[in-house]
Coordinates of C-alpha atoms and ligand atoms in Angstrom, one line a residue:
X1 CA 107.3 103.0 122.7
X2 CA 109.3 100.7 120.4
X3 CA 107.4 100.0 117.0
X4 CA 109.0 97.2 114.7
X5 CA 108.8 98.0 111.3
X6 CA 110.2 96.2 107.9
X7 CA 113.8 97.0 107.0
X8 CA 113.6 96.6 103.1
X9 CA 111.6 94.4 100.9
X10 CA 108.2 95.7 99.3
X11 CA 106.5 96.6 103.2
X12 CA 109.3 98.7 103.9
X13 CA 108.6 102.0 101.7
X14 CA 104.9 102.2 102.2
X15 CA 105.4 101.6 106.2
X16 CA 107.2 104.3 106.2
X17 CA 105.0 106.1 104.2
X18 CA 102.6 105.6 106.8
X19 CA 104.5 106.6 110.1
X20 CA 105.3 109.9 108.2
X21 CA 101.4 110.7 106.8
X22 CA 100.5 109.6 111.0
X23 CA 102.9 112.3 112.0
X24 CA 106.0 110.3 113.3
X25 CA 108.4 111.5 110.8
X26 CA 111.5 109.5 111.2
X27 CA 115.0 111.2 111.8
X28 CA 117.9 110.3 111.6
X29 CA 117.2 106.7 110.0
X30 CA 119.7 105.8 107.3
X31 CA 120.0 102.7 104.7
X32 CA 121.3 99.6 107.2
X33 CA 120.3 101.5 110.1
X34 CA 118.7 99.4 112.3
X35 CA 116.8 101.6 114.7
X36 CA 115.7 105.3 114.5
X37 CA 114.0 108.2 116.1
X38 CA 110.5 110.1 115.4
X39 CA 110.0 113.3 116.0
X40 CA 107.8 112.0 119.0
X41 CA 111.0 111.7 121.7
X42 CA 108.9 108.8 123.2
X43 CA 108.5 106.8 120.0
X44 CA 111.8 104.7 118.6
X45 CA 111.7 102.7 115.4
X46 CA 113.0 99.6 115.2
X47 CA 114.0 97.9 111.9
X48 CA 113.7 94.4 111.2
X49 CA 112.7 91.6 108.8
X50 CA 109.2 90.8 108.2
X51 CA 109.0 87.4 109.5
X52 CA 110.5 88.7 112.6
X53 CA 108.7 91.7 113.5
X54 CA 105.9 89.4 115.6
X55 CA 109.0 87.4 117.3
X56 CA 110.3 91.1 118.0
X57 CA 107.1 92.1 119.7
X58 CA 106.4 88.6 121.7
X59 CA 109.7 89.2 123.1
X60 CA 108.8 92.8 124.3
X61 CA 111.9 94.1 122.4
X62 CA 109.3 96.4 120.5
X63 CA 105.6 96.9 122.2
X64 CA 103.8 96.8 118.8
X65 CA 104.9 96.1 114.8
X66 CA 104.3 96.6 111.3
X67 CA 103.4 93.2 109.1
X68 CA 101.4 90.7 107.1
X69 CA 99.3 88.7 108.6
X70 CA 100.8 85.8 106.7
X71 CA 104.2 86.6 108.5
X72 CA 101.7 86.5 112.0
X73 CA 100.3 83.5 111.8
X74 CA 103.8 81.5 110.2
X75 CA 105.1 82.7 113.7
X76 CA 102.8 81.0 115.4
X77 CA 102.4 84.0 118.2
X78 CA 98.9 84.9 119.5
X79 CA 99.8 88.7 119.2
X80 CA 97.0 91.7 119.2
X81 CA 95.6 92.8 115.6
X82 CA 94.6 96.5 116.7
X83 CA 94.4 97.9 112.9
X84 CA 94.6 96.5 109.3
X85 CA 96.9 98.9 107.5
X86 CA 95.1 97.8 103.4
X87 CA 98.0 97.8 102.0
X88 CA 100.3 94.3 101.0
X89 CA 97.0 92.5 100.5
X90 CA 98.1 89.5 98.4
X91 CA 96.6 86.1 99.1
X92 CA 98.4 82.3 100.5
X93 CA 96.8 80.2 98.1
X94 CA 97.5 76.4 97.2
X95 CA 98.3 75.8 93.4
X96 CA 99.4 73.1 91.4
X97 CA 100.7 72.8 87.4
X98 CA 97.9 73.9 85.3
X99 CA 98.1 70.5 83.5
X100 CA 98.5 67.8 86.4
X101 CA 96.0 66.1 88.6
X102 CA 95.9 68.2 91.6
X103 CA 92.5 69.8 91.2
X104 CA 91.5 70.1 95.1
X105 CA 93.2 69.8 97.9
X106 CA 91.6 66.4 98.6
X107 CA 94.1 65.6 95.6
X108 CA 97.3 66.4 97.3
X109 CA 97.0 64.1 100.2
X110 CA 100.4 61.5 100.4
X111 CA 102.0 64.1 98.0
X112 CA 104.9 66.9 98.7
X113 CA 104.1 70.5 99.4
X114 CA 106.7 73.3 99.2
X115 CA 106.5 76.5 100.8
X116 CA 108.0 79.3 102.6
X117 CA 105.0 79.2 104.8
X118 CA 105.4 75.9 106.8
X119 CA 103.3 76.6 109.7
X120 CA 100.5 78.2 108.1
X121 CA 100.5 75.2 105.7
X122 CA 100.5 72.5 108.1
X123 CA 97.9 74.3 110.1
X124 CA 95.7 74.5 106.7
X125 CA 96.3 70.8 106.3
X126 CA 95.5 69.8 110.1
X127 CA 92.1 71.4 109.5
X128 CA 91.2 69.9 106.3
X129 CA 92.5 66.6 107.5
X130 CA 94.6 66.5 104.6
X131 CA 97.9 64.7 105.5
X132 CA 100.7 66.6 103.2
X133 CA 104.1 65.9 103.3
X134 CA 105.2 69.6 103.8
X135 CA 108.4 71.2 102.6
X136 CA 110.2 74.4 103.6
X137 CA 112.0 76.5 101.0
X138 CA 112.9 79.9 100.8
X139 CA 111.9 81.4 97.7
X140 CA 111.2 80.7 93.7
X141 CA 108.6 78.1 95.5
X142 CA 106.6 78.5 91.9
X143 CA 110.1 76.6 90.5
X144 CA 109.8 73.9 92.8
X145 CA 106.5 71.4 90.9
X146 CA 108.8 71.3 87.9
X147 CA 112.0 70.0 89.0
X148 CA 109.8 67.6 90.7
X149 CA 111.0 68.9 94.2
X150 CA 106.9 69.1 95.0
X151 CA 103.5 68.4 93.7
X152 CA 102.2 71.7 95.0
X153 CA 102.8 74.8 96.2
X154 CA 101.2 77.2 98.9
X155 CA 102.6 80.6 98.2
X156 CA 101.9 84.1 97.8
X157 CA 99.9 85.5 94.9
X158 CA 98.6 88.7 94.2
X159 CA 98.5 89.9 90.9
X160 CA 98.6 86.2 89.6
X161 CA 101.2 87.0 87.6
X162 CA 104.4 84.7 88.7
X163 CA 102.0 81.5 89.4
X164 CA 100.5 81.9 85.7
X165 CA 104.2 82.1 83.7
X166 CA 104.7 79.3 85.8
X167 CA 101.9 77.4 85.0
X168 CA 100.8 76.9 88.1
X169 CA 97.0 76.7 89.0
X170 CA 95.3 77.9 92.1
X171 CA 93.4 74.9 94.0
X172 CA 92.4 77.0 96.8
X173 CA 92.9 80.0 98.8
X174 CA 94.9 79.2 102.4
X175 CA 95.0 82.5 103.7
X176 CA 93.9 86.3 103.1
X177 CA 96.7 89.0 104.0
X178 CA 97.2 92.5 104.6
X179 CA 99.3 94.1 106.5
X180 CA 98.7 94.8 110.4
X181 CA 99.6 96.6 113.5
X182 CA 99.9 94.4 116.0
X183 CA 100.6 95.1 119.9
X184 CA 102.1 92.7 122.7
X185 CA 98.6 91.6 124.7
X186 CA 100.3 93.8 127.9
X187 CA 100.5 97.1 125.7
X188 CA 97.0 97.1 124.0
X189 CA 95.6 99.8 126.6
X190 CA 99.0 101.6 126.8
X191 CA 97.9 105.3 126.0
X192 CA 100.8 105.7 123.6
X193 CA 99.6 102.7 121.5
X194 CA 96.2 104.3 121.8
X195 CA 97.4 107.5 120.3
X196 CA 99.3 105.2 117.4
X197 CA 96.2 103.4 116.9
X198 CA 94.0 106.7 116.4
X199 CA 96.9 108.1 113.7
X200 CA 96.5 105.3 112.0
X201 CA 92.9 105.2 111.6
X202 CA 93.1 109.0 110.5
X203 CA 95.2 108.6 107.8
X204 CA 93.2 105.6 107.0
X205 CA 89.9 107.4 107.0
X206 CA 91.6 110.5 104.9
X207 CA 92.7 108.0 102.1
X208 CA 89.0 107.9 100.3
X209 CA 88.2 111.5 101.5
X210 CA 89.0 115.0 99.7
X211 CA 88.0 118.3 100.9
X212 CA 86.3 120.6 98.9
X213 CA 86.6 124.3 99.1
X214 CA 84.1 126.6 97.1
X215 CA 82.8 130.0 96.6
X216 CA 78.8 130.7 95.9
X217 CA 76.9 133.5 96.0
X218 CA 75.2 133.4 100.0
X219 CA 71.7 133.2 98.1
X220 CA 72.5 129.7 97.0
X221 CA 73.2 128.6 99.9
X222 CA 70.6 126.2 100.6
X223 CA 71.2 124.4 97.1
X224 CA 75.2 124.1 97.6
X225 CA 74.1 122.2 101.3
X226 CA 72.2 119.9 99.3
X227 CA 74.4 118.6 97.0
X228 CA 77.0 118.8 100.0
X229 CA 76.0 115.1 102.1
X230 CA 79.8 116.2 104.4
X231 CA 80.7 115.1 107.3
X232 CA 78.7 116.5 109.4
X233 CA 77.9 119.6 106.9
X234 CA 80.0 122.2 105.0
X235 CA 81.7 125.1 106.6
X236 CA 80.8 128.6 105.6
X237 CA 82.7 131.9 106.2
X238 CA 81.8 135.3 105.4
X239 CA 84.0 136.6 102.4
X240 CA 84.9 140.2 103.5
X241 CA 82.9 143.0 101.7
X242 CA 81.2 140.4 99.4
X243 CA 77.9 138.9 99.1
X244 CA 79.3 135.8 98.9
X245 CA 80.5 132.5 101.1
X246 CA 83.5 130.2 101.1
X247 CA 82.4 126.9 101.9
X248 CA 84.7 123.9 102.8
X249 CA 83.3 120.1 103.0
X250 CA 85.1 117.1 103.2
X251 CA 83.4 114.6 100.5
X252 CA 83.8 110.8 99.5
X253 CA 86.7 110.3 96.9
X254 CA 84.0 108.5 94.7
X255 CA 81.5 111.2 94.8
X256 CA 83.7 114.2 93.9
X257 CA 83.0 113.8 89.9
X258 CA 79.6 113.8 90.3
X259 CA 79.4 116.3 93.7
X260 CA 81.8 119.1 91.4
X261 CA 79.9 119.2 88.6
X262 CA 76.4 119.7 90.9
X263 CA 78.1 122.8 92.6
X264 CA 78.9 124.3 89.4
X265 CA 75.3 123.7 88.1
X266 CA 73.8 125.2 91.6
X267 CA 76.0 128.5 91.4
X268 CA 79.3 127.8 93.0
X269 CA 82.9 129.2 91.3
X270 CA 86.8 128.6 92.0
X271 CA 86.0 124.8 93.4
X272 CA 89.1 123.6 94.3
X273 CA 89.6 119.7 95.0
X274 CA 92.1 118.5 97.5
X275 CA 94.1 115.6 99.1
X276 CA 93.3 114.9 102.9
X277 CA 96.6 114.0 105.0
X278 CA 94.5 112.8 108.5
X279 CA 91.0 112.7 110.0
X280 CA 90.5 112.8 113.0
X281 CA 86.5 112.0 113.9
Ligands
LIG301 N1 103.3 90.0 95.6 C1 103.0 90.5 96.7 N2 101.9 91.4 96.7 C2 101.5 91.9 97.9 N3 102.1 91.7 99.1 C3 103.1 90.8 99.1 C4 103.6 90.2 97.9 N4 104.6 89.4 98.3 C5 104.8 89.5 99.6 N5 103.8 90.4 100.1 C6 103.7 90.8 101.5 O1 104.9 91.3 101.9 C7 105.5 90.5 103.0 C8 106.9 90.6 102.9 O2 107.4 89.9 101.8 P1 108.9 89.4 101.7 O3 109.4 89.1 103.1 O4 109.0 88.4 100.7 O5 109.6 90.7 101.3 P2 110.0 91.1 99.9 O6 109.4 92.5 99.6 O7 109.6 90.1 98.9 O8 111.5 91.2 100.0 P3 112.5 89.9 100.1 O9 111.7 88.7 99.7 O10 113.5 90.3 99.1 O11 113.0 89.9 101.5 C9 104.8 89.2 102.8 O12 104.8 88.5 104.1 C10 103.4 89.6 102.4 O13 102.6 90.0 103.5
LIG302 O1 101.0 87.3 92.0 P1 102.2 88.2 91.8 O2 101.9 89.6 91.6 O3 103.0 87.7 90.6 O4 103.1 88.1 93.1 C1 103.5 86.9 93.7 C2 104.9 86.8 93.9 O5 105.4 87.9 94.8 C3 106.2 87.4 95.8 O6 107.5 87.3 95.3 P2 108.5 88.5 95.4 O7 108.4 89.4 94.3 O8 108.5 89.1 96.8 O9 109.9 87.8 95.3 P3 110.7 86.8 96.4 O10 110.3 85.4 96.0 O11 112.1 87.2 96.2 O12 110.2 87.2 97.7 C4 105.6 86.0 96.0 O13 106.6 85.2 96.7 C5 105.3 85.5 94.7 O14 106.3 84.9 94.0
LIG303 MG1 109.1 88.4 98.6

Protein backbone atom coordinates (compact mmCIF):
# COMPACT_ATOMS: atom_id res chain seq x y z
CA UNK A 1 0.00 0.00 0.00
CA UNK A 2 1.21 3.42 -1.27
CA UNK A 3 0.03 6.31 1.10
CA UNK A 4 0.63 9.95 -0.28
CA UNK A 5 1.73 12.20 2.29
CA UNK A 6 2.91 16.15 2.21
CA UNK A 7 6.53 16.69 1.33
CA UNK A 8 7.14 20.03 3.32
CA UNK A 9 4.93 22.89 4.14
CA UNK A 10 3.02 23.11 7.69
CA UNK A 11 1.07 19.19 7.03
CA UNK A 12 4.24 17.67 6.53
CA UNK A 13 5.74 17.45 10.21
CA UNK A 14 2.62 16.56 12.08
CA UNK A 15 1.77 13.79 9.18
CA UNK A 16 4.53 12.34 9.95
CA UNK A 17 4.06 12.65 13.49
CA UNK A 18 1.17 10.62 12.89
CA UNK A 19 2.46 7.64 10.74
CA UNK A 20 5.12 7.26 13.53
CA UNK A 21 2.55 7.41 16.88
CA UNK A 22 0.27 4.71 14.31
CA UNK A 23 3.33 2.52 14.25
CA UNK A 24 4.67 3.03 10.56
CA UNK A 25 7.90 4.53 11.54
CA UNK A 26 9.42 5.66 8.39
CA UNK A 27 13.04 4.58 7.28
CA UNK A 28 15.15 5.57 5.32
CA UNK A 29 13.20 8.85 4.22
CA UNK A 30 15.56 11.86 3.81
CA UNK A 31 15.04 15.83 3.05
CA UNK A 32 14.01 15.77 -0.99
CA UNK A 33 13.41 12.22 -0.87
CA UNK A 34 10.43 11.62 -2.57
CA UNK A 35 9.34 8.11 -1.49
CA UNK A 36 10.20 6.02 1.60
CA UNK A 37 9.78 2.85 3.48
CA UNK A 38 7.80 1.91 6.97
CA UNK A 39 8.83 -0.51 8.98
CA UNK A 40 5.57 -2.38 7.69
CA UNK A 41 7.47 -4.04 4.32
CA UNK A 42 3.98 -3.71 2.67
CA UNK A 43 3.49 0.01 3.35
CA UNK A 44 5.60 2.70 1.01
CA UNK A 45 5.39 6.44 1.49
CA UNK A 46 5.08 8.60 -1.08
CA UNK A 47 5.91 12.32 -0.93
CA UNK A 48 4.15 14.92 -2.65
CA UNK A 49 2.60 18.39 -2.63
CA UNK A 50 -0.63 18.97 -0.92
CA UNK A 51 -2.72 20.01 -3.73
CA UNK A 52 -1.56 16.87 -5.35
CA UNK A 53 -1.90 14.15 -2.98
CA UNK A 54 -5.89 13.58 -4.22
CA UNK A 55 -4.60 13.69 -8.06
CA UNK A 56 -1.97 11.10 -6.71
CA UNK A 57 -4.62 8.82 -5.27
CA UNK A 58 -7.31 9.23 -8.34
CA UNK A 59 -4.60 8.19 -10.47
CA UNK A 60 -3.91 4.96 -8.28
CA UNK A 61 -0.28 6.00 -8.02
CA UNK A 62 -0.95 5.91 -4.11
CA UNK A 63 -4.21 3.85 -2.73
CA UNK A 64 -4.91 6.43 -0.02
CA UNK A 65 -3.34 10.14 1.08
CA UNK A 66 -2.77 12.58 3.72
CA UNK A 67 -4.53 16.27 3.19
CA UNK A 68 -7.00 19.13 3.67
CA UNK A 69 -10.10 18.99 2.69
CA UNK A 70 -9.73 22.36 1.07
CA UNK A 71 -6.91 20.74 -1.21
CA UNK A 72 -9.92 17.79 -1.88
CA UNK A 73 -12.48 19.57 -3.02
CA UNK A 74 -10.09 22.38 -5.20
CA UNK A 75 -9.25 19.05 -7.13
CA UNK A 76 -12.44 18.42 -7.94
CA UNK A 77 -12.09 14.38 -7.31
CA UNK A 78 -14.88 12.53 -5.62
CA UNK A 79 -12.27 10.58 -3.43
CA UNK A 80 -13.24 8.47 0.03
CA UNK A 81 -12.99 10.55 3.46
CA UNK A 82 -12.35 7.29 5.74
CA UNK A 83 -10.86 9.51 8.85
CA UNK A 84 -10.54 13.21 9.83
CA UNK A 85 -7.03 13.51 11.19
CA UNK A 86 -8.01 17.22 13.65
CA UNK A 87 -5.20 18.63 12.89
CA UNK A 88 -4.74 21.80 9.99
CA UNK A 89 -8.23 22.91 10.88
CA UNK A 90 -8.21 26.50 9.47
CA UNK A 91 -11.29 27.75 7.65
CA UNK A 92 -11.90 29.12 3.44
CA UNK A 93 -13.62 32.10 4.28
CA UNK A 94 -14.60 35.13 1.91
CA UNK A 95 -13.23 38.62 3.22
CA UNK A 96 -13.11 41.92 1.98
CA UNK A 97 -11.23 45.47 3.31
CA UNK A 98 -12.47 46.19 6.66
CA UNK A 99 -13.52 49.65 5.39
CA UNK A 100 -15.12 49.04 1.75
CA UNK A 101 -18.65 47.98 0.79
CA UNK A 102 -18.46 44.35 0.52
CA UNK A 103 -20.48 43.35 3.57
CA UNK A 104 -22.20 40.02 2.13
CA UNK A 105 -21.52 38.11 -0.47
CA UNK A 106 -24.67 39.39 -2.24
CA UNK A 107 -22.18 42.55 -2.45
CA UNK A 108 -19.49 41.02 -4.54
CA UNK A 109 -21.60 40.04 -7.52
CA UNK A 110 -19.99 41.78 -11.01
CA UNK A 111 -16.85 42.29 -8.85
CA UNK A 112 -13.18 40.36 -8.92
CA UNK A 113 -12.34 37.54 -6.59
CA UNK A 114 -8.75 36.40 -6.06
CA UNK A 115 -7.79 33.15 -4.71
CA UNK A 116 -5.66 30.19 -4.71
CA UNK A 117 -8.80 28.25 -4.39
CA UNK A 118 -10.52 28.59 -7.84
CA UNK A 119 -12.70 25.66 -7.83
CA UNK A 120 -13.90 25.68 -4.44
CA UNK A 121 -14.73 29.42 -5.11
CA UNK A 122 -16.62 29.11 -8.15
CA UNK A 123 -18.44 26.17 -6.81
CA UNK A 124 -19.41 28.51 -3.62
CA UNK A 125 -20.52 31.11 -6.16
CA UNK A 126 -22.62 28.62 -8.42
CA UNK A 127 -24.62 27.80 -5.30
CA UNK A 128 -25.27 31.14 -4.04
CA UNK A 129 -26.00 32.29 -7.57
CA UNK A 130 -23.55 34.90 -7.13
CA UNK A 131 -21.89 35.57 -10.46
CA UNK A 132 -18.00 36.52 -9.37
CA UNK A 133 -15.48 37.21 -11.77
CA UNK A 134 -12.96 34.68 -10.14
CA UNK A 135 -9.14 35.08 -10.15
CA UNK A 136 -6.35 32.50 -9.57
CA UNK A 137 -3.25 33.52 -7.72
CA UNK A 138 -0.80 31.73 -5.82
CA UNK A 139 -0.14 33.22 -2.64
CA UNK A 140 -0.14 36.78 -0.51
CA UNK A 141 -3.93 36.61 -1.84
CA UNK A 142 -4.59 39.06 1.45
CA UNK A 143 -2.25 41.63 -0.87
CA UNK A 144 -4.31 41.41 -3.70
CA UNK A 145 -7.78 44.08 -2.55
CA UNK A 146 -5.20 46.81 -2.16
CA UNK A 147 -3.35 46.97 -5.35
CA UNK A 148 -6.77 46.86 -6.66
CA UNK A 149 -6.03 43.39 -8.40
CA UNK A 150 -9.57 42.20 -6.50
CA UNK A 151 -12.48 43.35 -4.51
CA UNK A 152 -12.25 40.20 -2.37
CA UNK A 153 -10.64 37.39 -1.33
CA UNK A 154 -11.52 33.69 -0.41
CA UNK A 155 -8.51 32.36 1.40
CA UNK A 156 -7.37 30.51 4.31
CA UNK A 157 -7.70 31.78 7.84
CA UNK A 158 -7.13 30.29 11.03
CA UNK A 159 -5.83 32.23 13.66
CA UNK A 160 -7.16 35.45 11.92
CA UNK A 161 -4.05 36.88 12.21
CA UNK A 162 -2.70 37.70 8.41
CA UNK A 163 -6.47 38.79 7.15
CA UNK A 164 -6.60 41.34 10.26
CA UNK A 165 -2.85 43.23 9.56
CA UNK A 166 -4.36 43.23 6.33
CA UNK A 167 -7.44 44.72 6.98
CA UNK A 168 -9.28 42.41 5.54
CA UNK A 169 -12.87 41.46 6.92
CA UNK A 170 -14.51 38.16 6.88
CA UNK A 171 -17.97 38.19 4.84
CA UNK A 172 -18.48 34.57 5.20
CA UNK A 173 -17.17 31.22 5.78
CA UNK A 174 -16.73 29.04 2.20
CA UNK A 175 -15.45 26.05 3.60
CA UNK A 176 -14.42 24.17 6.99
CA UNK A 177 -10.97 22.12 6.79
CA UNK A 178 -9.02 19.60 8.43
CA UNK A 179 -7.00 17.36 7.29
CA UNK A 180 -8.12 13.81 6.02
CA UNK A 181 -7.29 10.40 4.95
CA UNK A 182 -8.70 9.75 1.95
CA UNK A 183 -8.69 6.23 -0.04
CA UNK A 184 -9.30 5.60 -3.91
CA UNK A 185 -13.26 4.27 -3.96
CA UNK A 186 -11.58 0.65 -5.20
CA UNK A 187 -9.24 0.42 -1.91
CA UNK A 188 -11.86 1.46 0.84
CA UNK A 189 -12.35 -2.42 1.93
CA UNK A 190 -8.75 -3.31 1.17
CA UNK A 191 -7.67 -4.97 4.55
CA UNK A 192 -4.45 -3.02 4.69
CA UNK A 193 -6.38 0.33 4.53
CA UNK A 194 -8.57 -1.18 7.09
CA UNK A 195 -5.70 -1.80 9.44
CA UNK A 196 -4.46 2.10 8.50
CA UNK A 197 -7.74 3.27 9.27
CA UNK A 198 -7.99 1.50 12.87
CA UNK A 199 -4.15 3.05 13.73
CA UNK A 200 -5.41 6.03 13.02
CA UNK A 201 -8.39 6.09 15.05
CA UNK A 202 -6.21 4.66 18.09
CA UNK A 203 -3.93 7.34 18.20
CA UNK A 204 -6.81 9.55 17.75
CA UNK A 205 -8.77 8.13 20.62
CA UNK A 206 -5.37 8.12 22.89
CA UNK A 207 -4.94 11.98 22.24
CA UNK A 208 -7.66 13.07 25.10
CA UNK A 209 -6.94 9.93 27.19
CA UNK A 210 -4.11 9.30 30.08
CA UNK A 211 -3.68 6.32 32.06
CA UNK A 212 -3.63 6.33 35.53
CA UNK A 213 -1.67 4.01 37.69
CA UNK A 214 -2.12 4.00 41.62
CA UNK A 215 -1.49 2.25 44.80
CA UNK A 216 -4.43 1.98 47.72
CA UNK A 217 -4.66 0.00 50.42
CA UNK A 218 -7.15 -3.28 49.08
CA UNK A 219 -9.80 -1.96 51.85
CA UNK A 220 -10.47 1.07 49.77
CA UNK A 221 -11.14 -0.54 47.11
CA UNK A 222 -14.69 0.09 46.45
CA UNK A 223 -14.09 4.00 46.95
CA UNK A 224 -11.00 4.23 44.32
CA UNK A 225 -13.78 2.25 41.61
CA UNK A 226 -15.93 5.00 42.29
CA UNK A 227 -14.09 7.82 41.50
CA UNK A 228 -12.62 5.61 38.63
CA UNK A 229 -15.66 6.04 35.66
CA UNK A 230 -12.48 3.96 33.04
CA UNK A 231 -12.99 2.37 30.28
CA UNK A 232 -14.51 -0.36 31.07
CA UNK A 233 -13.08 -0.24 34.88
CA UNK A 234 -9.63 -0.06 36.48
CA UNK A 235 -7.21 -2.95 36.64
CA UNK A 236 -6.05 -4.32 39.92
CA UNK A 237 -3.05 -6.55 40.70
CA UNK A 238 -2.04 -8.00 43.86
CA UNK A 239 1.14 -6.17 45.23
CA UNK A 240 3.35 -9.09 46.51
CA UNK A 241 3.42 -9.58 50.34
CA UNK A 242 1.34 -6.37 50.75
CA UNK A 243 -2.14 -5.55 51.70
CA UNK A 244 -2.30 -3.37 49.12
CA UNK A 245 -3.37 -3.11 45.11
CA UNK A 246 -1.93 -1.41 42.03
CA UNK A 247 -4.67 -0.21 40.02
CA UNK A 248 -4.28 1.07 36.36
CA UNK A 249 -7.39 3.05 34.53
CA UNK A 250 -7.33 4.88 31.58
CA UNK A 251 -9.26 8.42 32.27
CA UNK A 252 -10.50 11.47 30.15
CA UNK A 253 -7.66 14.15 29.74
CA UNK A 254 -10.21 16.74 31.20
CA UNK A 255 -11.09 14.75 34.25
CA UNK A 256 -7.57 13.89 35.57
CA UNK A 257 -7.32 17.21 37.82
CA UNK A 258 -10.35 16.54 39.42
CA UNK A 259 -10.17 12.39 39.26
CA UNK A 260 -6.21 12.79 41.07
CA UNK A 261 -7.15 14.75 43.63
CA UNK A 262 -10.36 12.28 44.57
CA UNK A 263 -7.93 9.28 44.76
CA UNK A 264 -5.74 11.00 47.05
CA UNK A 265 -8.78 11.98 49.30
CA UNK A 266 -10.18 8.18 49.05
CA UNK A 267 -6.69 6.63 50.16
CA UNK A 268 -4.66 6.07 47.11
CA UNK A 269 -0.47 6.90 47.07
CA UNK A 270 2.29 7.14 44.27
CA UNK A 271 -0.45 8.19 41.49
CA UNK A 272 1.35 8.49 38.58
CA UNK A 273 -0.21 10.34 35.38
CA UNK A 274 0.70 9.35 31.91
CA UNK A 275 0.57 9.98 28.12
CA UNK A 276 -1.28 7.26 25.98
CA UNK A 277 0.51 6.45 22.56
CA UNK A 278 -2.76 4.22 20.91
CA UNK A 279 -6.04 2.69 21.86
CA UNK A 280 -7.24 0.18 20.52
CA UNK A 281 -11.17 -0.48 21.52
N1 LIG B 1 -2.83 28.98 8.57
C1 LIG B 1 -3.20 27.72 8.49
N2 LIG B 1 -3.66 27.08 9.58
C2 LIG B 1 -4.03 25.78 9.51
N3 LIG B 1 -3.96 25.04 8.40
C3 LIG B 1 -3.52 25.63 7.29
C4 LIG B 1 -3.11 26.98 7.28
N4 LIG B 1 -2.68 27.29 6.05
C5 LIG B 1 -2.83 26.16 5.33
N5 LIG B 1 -3.34 25.17 6.06
C6 LIG B 1 -3.64 23.80 5.62
O1 LIG B 1 -2.43 23.28 5.10
C7 LIG B 1 -2.61 22.94 3.74
C8 LIG B 1 -1.32 23.14 3.03
O2 LIG B 1 -1.02 24.49 2.96
P1 LIG B 1 0.07 24.97 1.91
O3 LIG B 1 0.04 24.12 0.69
O4 LIG B 1 -0.07 26.42 1.77
O5 LIG B 1 1.36 24.57 2.62
P2 LIG B 1 2.25 25.51 3.47
O6 LIG B 1 2.46 24.85 4.76
O7 LIG B 1 1.69 26.87 3.55
O8 LIG B 1 3.56 25.53 2.60
P3 LIG B 1 3.80 26.34 1.25
O9 LIG B 1 2.66 27.30 1.08
O10 LIG B 1 5.09 27.00 1.52
O11 LIG B 1 3.87 25.29 0.19
C9 LIG B 1 -3.77 23.80 3.28
O12 LIG B 1 -4.39 23.24 2.16
C10 LIG B 1 -4.65 23.78 4.49
O13 LIG B 1 -5.40 22.57 4.54
O1 LIG C 1 -5.18 33.15 10.07
P1 LIG C 1 -3.70 32.95 10.08
O2 LIG C 1 -3.24 32.17 11.28
O3 LIG C 1 -2.96 34.23 9.94
O4 LIG C 1 -3.32 32.01 8.84
C1 LIG C 1 -3.72 32.32 7.54
C2 LIG C 1 -2.57 32.32 6.58
O5 LIG C 1 -1.90 31.05 6.60
C3 LIG C 1 -1.69 30.62 5.26
O6 LIG C 1 -0.54 31.18 4.76
P2 LIG C 1 0.89 30.49 4.94
O7 LIG C 1 1.49 30.87 6.25
O8 LIG C 1 0.79 29.04 4.67
O9 LIG C 1 1.75 31.18 3.83
P3 LIG C 1 1.69 30.93 2.25
O10 LIG C 1 0.85 32.04 1.73
O11 LIG C 1 3.13 31.03 1.85
O12 LIG C 1 1.13 29.58 2.00
C4 LIG C 1 -2.90 31.18 4.53
O13 LIG C 1 -2.65 31.27 3.14
C5 LIG C 1 -3.10 32.54 5.18
O14 LIG C 1 -2.35 33.52 4.53
MG1 LIG D 1 0.53 28.09 2.89
Amino acid sequence: MRIAVPNKGRLHDPTVELLERAGLHVKNGADRKLYADTVDPDVTILFARAADIPEYVRDGAAEVGITGLDQMRESGHELDELVDLEFGSCRLVLAAPEDGDITSVEDVAGKTVATEFPTVARDYFAKKGIDADVVEVTGATELTPHVEMADAIIDITSTGTTLRVNRLAIVDEVLESSVRLFAHPDVVDDPKVEQLVTAFRSVLAAEDKRYLMMNAPRDRLDDIREVLPGLGGPTVMDVAGDDAVAVHAVVDERHVFEVVNDLKDVGASGILVTEIERLVE
